[in-house]
Coordinates of C-alpha atoms and ligand atoms in Angstrom, one line a residue:
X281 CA -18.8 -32.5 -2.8
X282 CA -18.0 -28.8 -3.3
X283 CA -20.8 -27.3 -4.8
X284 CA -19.8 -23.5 -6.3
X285 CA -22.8 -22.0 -4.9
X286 CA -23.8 -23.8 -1.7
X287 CA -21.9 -24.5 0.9
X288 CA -19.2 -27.4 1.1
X289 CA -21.0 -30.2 1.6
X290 CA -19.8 -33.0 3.7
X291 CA -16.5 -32.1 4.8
X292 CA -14.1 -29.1 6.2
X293 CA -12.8 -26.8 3.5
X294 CA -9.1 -26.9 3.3
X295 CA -7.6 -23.3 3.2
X296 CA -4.6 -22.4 2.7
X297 CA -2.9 -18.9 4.4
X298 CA 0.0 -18.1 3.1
X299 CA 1.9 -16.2 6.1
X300 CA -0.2 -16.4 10.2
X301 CA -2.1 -13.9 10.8
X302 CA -3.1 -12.2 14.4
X303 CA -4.7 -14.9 16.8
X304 CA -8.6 -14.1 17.0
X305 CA -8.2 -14.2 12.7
X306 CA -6.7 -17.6 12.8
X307 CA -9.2 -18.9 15.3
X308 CA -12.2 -18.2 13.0
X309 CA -10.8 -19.8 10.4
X310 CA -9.7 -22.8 11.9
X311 CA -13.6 -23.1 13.5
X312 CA -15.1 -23.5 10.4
X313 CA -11.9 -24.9 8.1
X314 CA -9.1 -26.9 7.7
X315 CA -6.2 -25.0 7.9
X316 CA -2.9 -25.1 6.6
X317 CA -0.1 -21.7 7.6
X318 CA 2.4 -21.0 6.0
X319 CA 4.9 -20.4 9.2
X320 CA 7.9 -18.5 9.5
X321 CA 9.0 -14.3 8.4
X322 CA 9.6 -15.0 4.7
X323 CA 7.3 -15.4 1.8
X324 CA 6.9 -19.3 0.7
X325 CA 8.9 -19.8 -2.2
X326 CA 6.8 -19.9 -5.6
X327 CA 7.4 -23.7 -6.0
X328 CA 6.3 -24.8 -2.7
X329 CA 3.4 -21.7 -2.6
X330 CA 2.1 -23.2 -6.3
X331 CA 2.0 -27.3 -4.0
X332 CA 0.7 -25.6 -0.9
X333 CA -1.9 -24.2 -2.2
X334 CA -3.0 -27.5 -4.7
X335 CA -6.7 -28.7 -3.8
X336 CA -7.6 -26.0 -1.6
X337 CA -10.7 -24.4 -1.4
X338 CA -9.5 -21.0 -0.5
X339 CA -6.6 -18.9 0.2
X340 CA -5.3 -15.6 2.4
X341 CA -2.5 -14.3 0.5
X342 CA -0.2 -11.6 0.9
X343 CA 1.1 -8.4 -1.3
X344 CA 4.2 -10.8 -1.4
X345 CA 2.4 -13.8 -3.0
X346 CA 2.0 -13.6 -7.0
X347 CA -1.7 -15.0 -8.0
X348 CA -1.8 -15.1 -11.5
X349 CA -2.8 -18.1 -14.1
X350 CA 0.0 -20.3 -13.0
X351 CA -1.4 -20.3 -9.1
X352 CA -4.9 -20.9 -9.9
X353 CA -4.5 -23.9 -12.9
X354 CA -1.7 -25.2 -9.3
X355 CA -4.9 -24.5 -7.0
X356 CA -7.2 -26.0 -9.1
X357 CA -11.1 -26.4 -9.4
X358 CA -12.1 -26.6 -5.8
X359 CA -10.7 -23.3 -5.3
X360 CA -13.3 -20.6 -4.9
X361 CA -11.8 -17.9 -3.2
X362 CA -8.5 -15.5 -3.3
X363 CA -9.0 -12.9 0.1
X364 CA -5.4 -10.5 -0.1
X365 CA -4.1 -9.4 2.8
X366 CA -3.5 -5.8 1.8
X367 CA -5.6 -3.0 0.0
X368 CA -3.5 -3.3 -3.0
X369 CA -4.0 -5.9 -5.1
X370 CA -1.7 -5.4 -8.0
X371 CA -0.1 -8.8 -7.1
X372 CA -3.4 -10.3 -7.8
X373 CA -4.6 -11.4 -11.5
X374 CA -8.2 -10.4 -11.0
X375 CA -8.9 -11.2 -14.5
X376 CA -7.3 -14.5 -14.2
X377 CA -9.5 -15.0 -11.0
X378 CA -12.6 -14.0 -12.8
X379 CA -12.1 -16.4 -15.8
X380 CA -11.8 -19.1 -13.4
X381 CA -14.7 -18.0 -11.3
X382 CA -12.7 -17.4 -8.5
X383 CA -13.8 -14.9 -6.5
X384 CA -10.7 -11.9 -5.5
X385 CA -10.8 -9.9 -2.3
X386 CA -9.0 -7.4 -0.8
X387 CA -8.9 -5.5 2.8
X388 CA -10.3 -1.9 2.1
X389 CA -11.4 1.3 4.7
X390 CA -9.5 -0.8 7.4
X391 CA -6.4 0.4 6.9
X392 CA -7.0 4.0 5.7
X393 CA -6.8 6.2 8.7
X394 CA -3.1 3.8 9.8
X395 CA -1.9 4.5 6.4
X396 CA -3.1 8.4 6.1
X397 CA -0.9 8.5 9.6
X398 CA 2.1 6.7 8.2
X399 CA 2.4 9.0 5.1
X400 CA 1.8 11.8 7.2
X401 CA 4.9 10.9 9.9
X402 CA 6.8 10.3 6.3
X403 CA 5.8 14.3 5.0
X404 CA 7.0 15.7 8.5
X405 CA 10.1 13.6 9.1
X406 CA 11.2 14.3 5.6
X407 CA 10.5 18.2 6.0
X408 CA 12.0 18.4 8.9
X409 CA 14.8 16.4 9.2
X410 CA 13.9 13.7 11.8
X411 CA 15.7 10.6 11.0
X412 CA 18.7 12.5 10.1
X413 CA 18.7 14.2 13.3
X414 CA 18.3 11.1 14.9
X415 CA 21.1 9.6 13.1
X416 CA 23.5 12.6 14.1
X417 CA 22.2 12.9 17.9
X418 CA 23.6 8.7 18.0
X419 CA 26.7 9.6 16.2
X420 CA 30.1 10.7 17.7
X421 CA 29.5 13.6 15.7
X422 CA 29.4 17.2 18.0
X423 CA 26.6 19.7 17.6
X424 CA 25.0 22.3 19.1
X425 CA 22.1 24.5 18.7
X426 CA 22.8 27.2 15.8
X427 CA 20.8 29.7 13.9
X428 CA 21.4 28.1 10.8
X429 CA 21.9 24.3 12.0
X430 CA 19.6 21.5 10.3
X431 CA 17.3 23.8 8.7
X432 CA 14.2 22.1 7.1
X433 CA 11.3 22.6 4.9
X434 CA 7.9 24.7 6.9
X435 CA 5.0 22.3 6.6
X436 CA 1.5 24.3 8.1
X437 CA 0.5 26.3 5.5
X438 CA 1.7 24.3 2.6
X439 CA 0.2 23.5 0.1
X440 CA -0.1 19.5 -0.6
X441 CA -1.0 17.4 -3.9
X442 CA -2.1 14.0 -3.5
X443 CA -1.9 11.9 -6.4
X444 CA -4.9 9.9 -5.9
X445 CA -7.7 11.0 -4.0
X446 CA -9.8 7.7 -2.8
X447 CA -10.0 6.8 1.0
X448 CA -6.0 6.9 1.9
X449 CA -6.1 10.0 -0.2
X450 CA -8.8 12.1 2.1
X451 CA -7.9 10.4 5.0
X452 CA -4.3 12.7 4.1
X453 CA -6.4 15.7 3.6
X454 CA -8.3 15.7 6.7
X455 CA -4.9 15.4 9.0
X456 CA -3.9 18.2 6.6
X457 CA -6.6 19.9 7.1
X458 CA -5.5 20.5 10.8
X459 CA -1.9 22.0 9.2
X460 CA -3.6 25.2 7.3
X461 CA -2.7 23.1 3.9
X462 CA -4.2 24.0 1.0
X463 CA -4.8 20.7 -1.4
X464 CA -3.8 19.6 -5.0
X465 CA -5.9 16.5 -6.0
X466 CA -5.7 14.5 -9.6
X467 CA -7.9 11.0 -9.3
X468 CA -10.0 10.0 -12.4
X469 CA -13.3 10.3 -10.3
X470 CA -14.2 14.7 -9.0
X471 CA -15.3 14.4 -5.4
X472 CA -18.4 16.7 -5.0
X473 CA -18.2 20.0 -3.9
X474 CA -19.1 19.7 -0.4
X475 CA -16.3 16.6 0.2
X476 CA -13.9 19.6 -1.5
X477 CA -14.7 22.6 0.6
X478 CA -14.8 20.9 3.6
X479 CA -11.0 18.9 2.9
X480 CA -9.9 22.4 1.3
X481 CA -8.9 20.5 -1.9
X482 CA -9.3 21.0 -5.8
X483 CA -8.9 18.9 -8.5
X484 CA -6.2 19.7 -11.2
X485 CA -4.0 18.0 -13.4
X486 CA -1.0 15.8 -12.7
X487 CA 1.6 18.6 -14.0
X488 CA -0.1 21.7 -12.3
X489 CA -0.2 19.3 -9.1
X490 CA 3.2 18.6 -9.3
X491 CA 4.6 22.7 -10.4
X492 CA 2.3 23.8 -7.4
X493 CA 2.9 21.6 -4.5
X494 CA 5.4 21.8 -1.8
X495 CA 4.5 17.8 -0.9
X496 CA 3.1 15.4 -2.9
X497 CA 2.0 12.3 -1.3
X498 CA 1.0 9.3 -3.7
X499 CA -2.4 7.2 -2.9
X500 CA -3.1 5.3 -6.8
X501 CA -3.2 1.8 -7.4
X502 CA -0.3 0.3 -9.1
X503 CA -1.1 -0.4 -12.7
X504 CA -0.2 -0.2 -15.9
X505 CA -1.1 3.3 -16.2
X506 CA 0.8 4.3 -12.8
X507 CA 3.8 2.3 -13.1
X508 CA 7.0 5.1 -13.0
X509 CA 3.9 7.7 -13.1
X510 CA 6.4 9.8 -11.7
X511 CA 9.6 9.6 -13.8
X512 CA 12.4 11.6 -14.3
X513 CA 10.0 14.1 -16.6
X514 CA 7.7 14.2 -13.9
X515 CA 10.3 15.0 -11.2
X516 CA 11.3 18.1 -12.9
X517 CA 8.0 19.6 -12.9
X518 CA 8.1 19.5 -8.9
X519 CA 9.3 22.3 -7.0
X520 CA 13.2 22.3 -5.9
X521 CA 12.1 22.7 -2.4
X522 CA 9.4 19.9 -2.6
X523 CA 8.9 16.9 -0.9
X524 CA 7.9 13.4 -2.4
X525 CA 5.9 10.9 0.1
X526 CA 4.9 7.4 -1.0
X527 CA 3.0 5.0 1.1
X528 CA 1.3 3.4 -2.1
X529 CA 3.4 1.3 -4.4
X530 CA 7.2 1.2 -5.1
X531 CA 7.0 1.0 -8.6
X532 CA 4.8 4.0 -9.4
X533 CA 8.2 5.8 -8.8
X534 CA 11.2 5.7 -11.1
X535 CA 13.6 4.8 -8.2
X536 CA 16.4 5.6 -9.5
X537 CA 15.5 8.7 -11.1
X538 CA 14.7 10.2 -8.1
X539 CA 18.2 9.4 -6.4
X540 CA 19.4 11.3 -8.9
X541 CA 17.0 14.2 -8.0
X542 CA 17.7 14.4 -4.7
X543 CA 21.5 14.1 -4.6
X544 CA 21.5 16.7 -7.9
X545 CA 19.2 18.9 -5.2
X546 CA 16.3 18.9 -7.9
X547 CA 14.1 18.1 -4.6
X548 CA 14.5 18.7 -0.6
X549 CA 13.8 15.4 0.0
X550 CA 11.6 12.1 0.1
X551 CA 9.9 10.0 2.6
X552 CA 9.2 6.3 1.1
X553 CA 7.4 3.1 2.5
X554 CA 7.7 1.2 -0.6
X555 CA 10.2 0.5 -3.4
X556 CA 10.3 -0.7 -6.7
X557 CA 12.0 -3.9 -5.8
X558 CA 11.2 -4.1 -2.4
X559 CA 12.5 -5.0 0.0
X560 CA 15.6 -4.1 -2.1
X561 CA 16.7 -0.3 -1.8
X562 CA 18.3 1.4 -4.9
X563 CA 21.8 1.7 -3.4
X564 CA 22.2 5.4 -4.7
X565 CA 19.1 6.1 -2.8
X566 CA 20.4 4.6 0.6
X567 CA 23.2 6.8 0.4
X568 CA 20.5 10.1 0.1
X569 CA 20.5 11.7 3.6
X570 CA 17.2 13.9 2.8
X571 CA 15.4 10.3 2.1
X572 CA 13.2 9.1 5.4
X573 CA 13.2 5.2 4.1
X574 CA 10.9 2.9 6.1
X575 CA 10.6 -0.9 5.3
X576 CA 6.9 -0.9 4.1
X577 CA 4.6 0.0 7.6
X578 CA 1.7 1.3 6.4
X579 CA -0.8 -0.6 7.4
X580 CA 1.4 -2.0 10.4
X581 CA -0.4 -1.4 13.8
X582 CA -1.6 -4.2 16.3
X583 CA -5.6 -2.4 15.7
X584 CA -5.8 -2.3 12.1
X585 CA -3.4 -5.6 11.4
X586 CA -6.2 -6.9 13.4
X587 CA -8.9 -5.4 11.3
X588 CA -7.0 -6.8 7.9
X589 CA -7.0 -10.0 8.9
X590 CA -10.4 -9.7 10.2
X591 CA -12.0 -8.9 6.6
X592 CA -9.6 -11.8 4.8
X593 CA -11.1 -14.1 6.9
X594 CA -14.7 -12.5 6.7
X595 CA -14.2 -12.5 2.6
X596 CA -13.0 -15.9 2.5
X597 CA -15.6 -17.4 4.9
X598 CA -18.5 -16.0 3.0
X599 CA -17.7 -17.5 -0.1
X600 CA -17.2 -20.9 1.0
X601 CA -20.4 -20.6 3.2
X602 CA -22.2 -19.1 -0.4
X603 CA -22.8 -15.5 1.3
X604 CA -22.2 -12.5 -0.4
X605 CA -18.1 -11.1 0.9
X606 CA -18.2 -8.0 1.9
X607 CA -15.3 -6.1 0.0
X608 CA -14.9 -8.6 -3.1
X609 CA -12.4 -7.0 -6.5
X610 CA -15.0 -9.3 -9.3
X611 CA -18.5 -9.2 -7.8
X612 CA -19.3 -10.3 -11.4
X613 CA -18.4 -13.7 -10.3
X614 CA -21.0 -13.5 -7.9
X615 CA -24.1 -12.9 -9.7
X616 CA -26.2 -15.9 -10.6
Ligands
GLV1237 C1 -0.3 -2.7 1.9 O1 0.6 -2.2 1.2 C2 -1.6 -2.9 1.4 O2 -1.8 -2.7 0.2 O3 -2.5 -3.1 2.2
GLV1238 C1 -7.8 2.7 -0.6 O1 -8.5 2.3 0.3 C2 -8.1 3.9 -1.4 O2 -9.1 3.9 -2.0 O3 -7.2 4.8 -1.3

């Protein structure tokens, strides 16, 4: 008997995890549950995630893994409890969930500072040339130290706008902080003076962020409201000399748009993480020299994969055992 409340009585919950996870994760899971992994470096395909995941009682999903209506009518009633493996949950139907008294989760704070680092190695490669200089140090191609040779952009001093300004967000303005960069906010929510003076930062809107940064580093959900947030429009209002960083979402960019940006030289250049049909790469973008491209890291160190999978497994494990999860998306499914 599953009772929703209570724990399962009688026997083992049967959880499903969609792709393993680091060792110590997968051990506290498999003390208290059944456990079937999904093994192997590629998503499972939708037909075979929509029978895996049929009479279990949870699952650990990933940002690759769509849970909408169709997963949970496949999952059926048992299933209690959806714990993401990622911050970013726009994969995740959390109204769908909610409906079906499913309680959603997701892996907040434990990623921040990884992230805030990522999208900071993004700002300074793309300023500054790295992985082009890289590429050319490895190539046949001569060079030599020059006056002029591989100039890039100055970052200390700068001034930086960070669309979106929750925990990734200030975890970017306190590295910046340590770069003399003044900073552009926009988020829907002020922070209070004291969080502002001390990160140097000031809230404006979207258009004088974008006329008055040099970077601008993106840190929103994706959602309806975000999705090609910055379009070709919004491109235009950025400096010529800017830079574009995005660590968030894929889609909240009009990829293509901005190829044609940067080749036009509306824009110095870009440093992305994501893409808007990852892991594809708009082809016009790829051939973009002044684009730093990495295949979606943010989050990707041994201490905070760690942490991630850590806080799936503590979400999940509280809801079968009828605790209160620590970081769940619906906590409306919760109350009594
Ligand atoms: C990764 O992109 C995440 O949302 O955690
Ligand atoms: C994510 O944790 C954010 O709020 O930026």
């Amino acid at each position: 008997m599953v009772s929703r409340s209570g724990r399962d009585e009688g026997e083992r919950p049967t959880v499903l995890v969609t792709r393993r996870l680091p060792a110590p994760a997968m051990a506290r899971l498999a003390a208290r549950c059944t456990v079937d992994v999904h093994e192997g470096e590629s998503p499972l395909p939708r037909k075979a995630l929509l029978a895996r995941i049929a009479g279990r009682s949870g699952a650990i999903t990933l940002l690759t893994d769509r849970v909408d209506e169709e997963l949970l009518r496949a999952a059926g009633p048992r299933l209690r409890v959806i714990a993401n493996y990622a911050v970013g949950f726009d994969n995740v139907d959390v109204a769908a969930c909610t409906t079906r008294g499913v309680v959603a989760s997701n892996t907040p704070e434990v990623l921040s500072e990884a992230t805030a680092d990522l999208a900071f190695a993004l700002l300074l490669a793309a300023a500054r040339r790295v992985a082009e200089g890289d590429r050319l140090v490895r190539s046949d191609r001569p060079w030599v130290w020059g006056p002029e040779f591989m100039l890039g952009g100055e970052v200390h001093g700068k001034t930086l706008g960070l669309v979106g300004f929750g925990r990734i967000g200030q975890a970017v303005a306190r590295r910046a902080v340590g770069f003399g960069m003044p900073v552009l906010y926009t988020d829907v929510q002020a922070q209070p003076p004291a969080v502002e003076r001390a990160l140097g930062a000031r809230r404006v809107a979207l258009r004088a962020l974008l006329e008055g940064s040099d970077f601008v580093s993106l840190h929103t959900n994706l959602t309806d409201a975000t999705r090609h947030l910055i379009d070709a429009e919004r491109l235009g209002w950025m400096r010529p000399t800017a830079v574009l960083v995005n660590t968030a979402r894929g889609p909240i960019v009009d990829e293509a748009a901005l190829a044609r940006a940067l080749r036009a030289g509306r824009l110095r250049a870009a440093g992305l993480d994501v893409y808007e049909r990852e892991p594809q790469v708009d082809p016009e973008l790829l051939r973009c020299p002044q684009a730093v491209l990495l295949p979606h890291l943010g989050s990707a160190t041994d201490e905070t994969r760690q942490a991630m999978a850590d806080l799936a497994v503590d979400n999940l494990l509280a809801v079968l055992d009828g605790r209160r999860p620590p970081t769940p998306l619906n906590p409306e499914v919760l109350e009594p």
